[in-house]
Amino acid sequence: MHIHKYEKIWLTFGIGCLIVFLTVVGVSAFAAGQQPPSCLTTIDPEKVDTTPPFDHPGLVKKGDDEYELNIVVAAFSFTPNAIEIPKGAKVTINVTSKDVIHGFEIPGTNINMMVEPGYVNSLTTTFDKPGEYTILCNEYCGAGHHMMTARIKVVE
Ligand code: CUA
């Protein structure tokens, strides 16, 4: 009956591994909060124009060299579409869509966000090089998709 004994040992080992595995998965899932980093803030897409901060879109000074840039995205525009940002400033960009899913990409940087109706997507960045940057929509959103652009000018 030696085989029986080994089977028991392996069975115990197997169940033990399963418990360890499930514990690790469970603990890490709950510890991480199981939420994507953005998409935490929801907004009524029909009321974007009257919901702060999107009722006054644009650049807002939040502190010494710290800004918030709130942009309303809709087919087929970014509002505002010409923004001046001081070089080296810490800028938190918040975007939301009034209609369909759009994109928010600034070529030459690592900025690339989805813009979804009902959600506020955010990221914080710093523009270290002065010059002109273009904001593009990189999600196909309809006939005017290719015309959806805006400009950021980073100034010294
Ligand atoms: Cu908006 Cu494509």
Short mmCIF file of C-alpha atoms and ligand atoms in Angstrom, two decimals:
data_model
loop_
_atom_site.label_atom_id
_atom_site.label_comp_id
_atom_site.label_asym_id
_atom_site.label_seq_id
_atom_site.Cartn_x
_atom_site.Cartn_y
_atom_site.Cartn_z
CA MET A 1 0.00 0.00 0.00
CA HIS A 2 2.98 2.31 -0.62
CA ILE A 3 1.39 3.87 -3.70
CA HIS A 4 -1.60 4.91 -1.69
CA LYS A 5 0.60 6.74 0.77
CA TYR A 6 2.42 8.67 -1.98
CA GLU A 7 -0.87 9.58 -3.59
CA LYS A 8 -2.02 11.05 -0.32
CA ILE A 9 1.15 13.09 0.01
CA TRP A 10 0.83 14.41 -3.53
CA LEU A 11 -2.83 15.17 -3.08
CA THR A 12 -2.07 17.11 0.08
CA PHE A 13 0.75 18.93 -1.71
CA GLY A 14 -1.54 19.74 -4.65
CA ILE A 15 -4.31 21.12 -2.47
CA GLY A 16 -1.73 23.09 -0.49
CA CYS A 17 -0.43 24.68 -3.68
CA LEU A 18 -3.94 25.55 -4.78
CA ILE A 19 -4.67 27.24 -1.46
CA VAL A 20 -1.42 29.22 -1.62
CA PHE A 21 -2.16 30.23 -5.22
CA LEU A 22 -5.73 31.33 -4.49
CA THR A 23 -4.58 33.26 -1.43
CA VAL A 24 -1.91 35.09 -3.43
CA VAL A 25 -4.35 35.92 -6.22
CA GLY A 26 -7.07 36.98 -3.81
CA VAL A 27 -4.85 39.11 -1.61
CA SER A 28 -3.10 40.87 -4.49
CA ALA A 29 -6.40 41.52 -6.28
CA PHE A 30 -7.99 43.17 -3.26
CA ALA A 31 -4.82 44.93 -2.17
CA ALA A 32 -4.56 46.56 -5.59
CA GLY A 33 -8.17 47.71 -5.36
CA GLN A 34 -9.07 46.05 -8.68
CA GLN A 35 -9.67 49.39 -10.36
CA PRO A 36 -7.98 50.75 -13.46
CA PRO A 37 -5.80 53.79 -12.63
CA SER A 38 -8.07 56.22 -14.44
CA CYS A 39 -11.84 56.06 -15.04
CA LEU A 40 -12.42 56.56 -11.33
CA THR A 41 -14.48 59.69 -11.77
CA THR A 42 -17.81 59.48 -13.49
CA ILE A 43 -19.71 62.34 -15.05
CA ASP A 44 -23.06 62.76 -16.79
CA PRO A 45 -22.09 63.22 -20.46
CA GLU A 46 -25.24 65.29 -21.05
CA LYS A 47 -24.26 67.77 -18.35
CA VAL A 48 -20.55 68.22 -19.14
CA ASP A 49 -21.05 71.93 -19.92
CA THR A 50 -22.48 72.61 -16.47
CA THR A 51 -20.29 70.26 -14.43
CA PRO A 52 -17.11 71.67 -12.88
CA PRO A 53 -14.34 71.78 -13.91
CA PHE A 54 -15.63 71.28 -17.47
CA ASP A 55 -18.06 74.20 -17.27
CA HIS A 56 -14.94 76.38 -17.63
CA PRO A 57 -12.54 74.28 -19.69
CA GLY A 58 -8.95 75.40 -19.95
CA LEU A 59 -5.79 75.79 -17.91
CA VAL A 60 -6.18 76.50 -14.19
CA LYS A 61 -3.29 77.42 -11.92
CA LYS A 62 -3.32 75.16 -8.88
CA GLY A 63 -0.09 76.12 -7.19
CA ASP A 64 3.50 77.12 -7.72
CA ASP A 65 4.26 75.65 -11.16
CA GLU A 66 1.25 73.36 -10.88
CA TYR A 67 -1.68 73.44 -13.27
CA GLU A 68 -4.84 71.61 -14.16
CA LEU A 69 -5.85 71.40 -17.81
CA ASN A 70 -9.50 70.52 -18.34
CA ILE A 71 -10.49 69.66 -21.88
CA VAL A 72 -13.97 68.90 -23.20
CA VAL A 73 -13.90 66.50 -26.12
CA ALA A 74 -16.77 66.11 -28.56
CA ALA A 75 -17.28 65.28 -32.20
CA PHE A 76 -15.22 66.87 -33.66
CA SER A 77 -13.34 69.19 -31.39
CA PHE A 78 -11.23 69.73 -28.31
CA THR A 79 -12.22 72.68 -26.11
CA PRO A 80 -10.10 74.72 -25.72
CA ASN A 81 -8.10 74.01 -28.87
CA ALA A 82 -5.17 76.35 -28.33
CA ILE A 83 -3.43 76.11 -24.98
CA GLU A 84 -0.30 77.73 -23.64
CA ILE A 85 1.59 75.86 -20.92
CA PRO A 86 4.71 77.03 -19.08
CA LYS A 87 7.73 74.79 -19.63
CA GLY A 88 8.52 72.46 -16.73
CA ALA A 89 5.19 72.93 -14.98
CA LYS A 90 3.37 69.96 -13.50
CA VAL A 91 0.13 69.65 -15.45
CA THR A 92 -2.76 67.35 -14.67
CA ILE A 93 -4.83 66.85 -17.78
CA ASN A 94 -8.49 65.88 -17.29
CA VAL A 95 -10.58 64.90 -20.28
CA THR A 96 -14.13 63.77 -20.85
CA SER A 97 -16.33 63.23 -23.89
CA LYS A 98 -19.79 64.64 -24.54
CA ASP A 99 -20.71 61.97 -27.08
CA VAL A 100 -18.71 59.02 -28.33
CA ILE A 101 -15.28 57.57 -27.49
CA HIS A 102 -12.43 59.74 -28.69
CA GLY A 103 -8.68 59.59 -28.29
CA PHE A 104 -6.25 62.07 -26.78
CA GLU A 105 -2.74 61.64 -28.08
CA ILE A 106 0.17 64.04 -28.21
CA PRO A 107 2.75 62.69 -30.67
CA GLY A 108 6.31 63.07 -29.44
CA THR A 109 5.26 62.48 -25.82
CA ASN A 110 3.97 59.43 -23.99
CA ILE A 111 0.55 61.06 -23.59
CA ASN A 112 -2.18 58.81 -24.92
CA MET A 113 -5.60 58.49 -23.30
CA MET A 114 -9.01 57.22 -24.17
CA VAL A 115 -11.73 59.82 -23.81
CA GLU A 116 -14.96 58.15 -22.82
CA PRO A 117 -18.41 59.62 -22.31
CA GLY A 118 -19.40 59.24 -18.66
CA TYR A 119 -15.84 59.19 -17.34
CA VAL A 120 -13.10 61.63 -16.54
CA ASN A 121 -9.69 60.35 -17.59
CA SER A 122 -6.64 62.03 -16.15
CA LEU A 123 -2.88 62.02 -16.27
CA THR A 124 -0.17 64.22 -14.87
CA THR A 125 2.73 65.29 -17.02
CA THR A 126 5.46 67.86 -17.47
CA PHE A 127 6.48 69.44 -20.75
CA ASP A 128 10.24 69.90 -20.57
CA LYS A 129 10.81 71.05 -24.13
CA PRO A 130 9.38 74.33 -25.37
CA GLY A 131 7.58 74.29 -28.70
CA GLU A 132 4.34 73.38 -30.39
CA TYR A 133 2.57 70.13 -29.70
CA THR A 134 -0.46 68.72 -31.45
CA ILE A 135 -3.31 66.93 -29.72
CA LEU A 136 -4.84 64.27 -31.94
CA CYS A 137 -7.89 62.07 -31.71
CA ASN A 138 -6.71 58.52 -32.35
CA GLU A 139 -10.04 56.72 -32.02
CA TYR A 140 -12.19 56.71 -35.14
CA CYS A 141 -15.23 58.76 -34.17
CA GLY A 142 -16.97 59.69 -37.40
CA ALA A 143 -16.76 61.87 -40.49
CA GLY A 144 -14.74 64.63 -38.84
CA HIS A 145 -12.31 62.36 -37.02
CA HIS A 146 -9.30 63.40 -39.07
CA MET A 147 -9.99 67.07 -38.35
CA MET A 148 -9.98 66.63 -34.57
CA THR A 149 -6.84 68.39 -33.47
CA ALA A 150 -5.76 71.03 -30.99
CA ARG A 151 -2.51 72.79 -30.22
CA ILE A 152 -0.43 73.09 -27.09
CA LYS A 153 2.29 75.69 -27.01
CA VAL A 154 4.92 75.14 -24.34
CA VAL A 155 6.56 78.43 -23.46
CA GLU A 156 9.66 79.35 -21.44
CU1 CUA B 1 -12.61 62.00 -32.12
CU2 CUA B 1 -11.66 60.58 -33.70
#
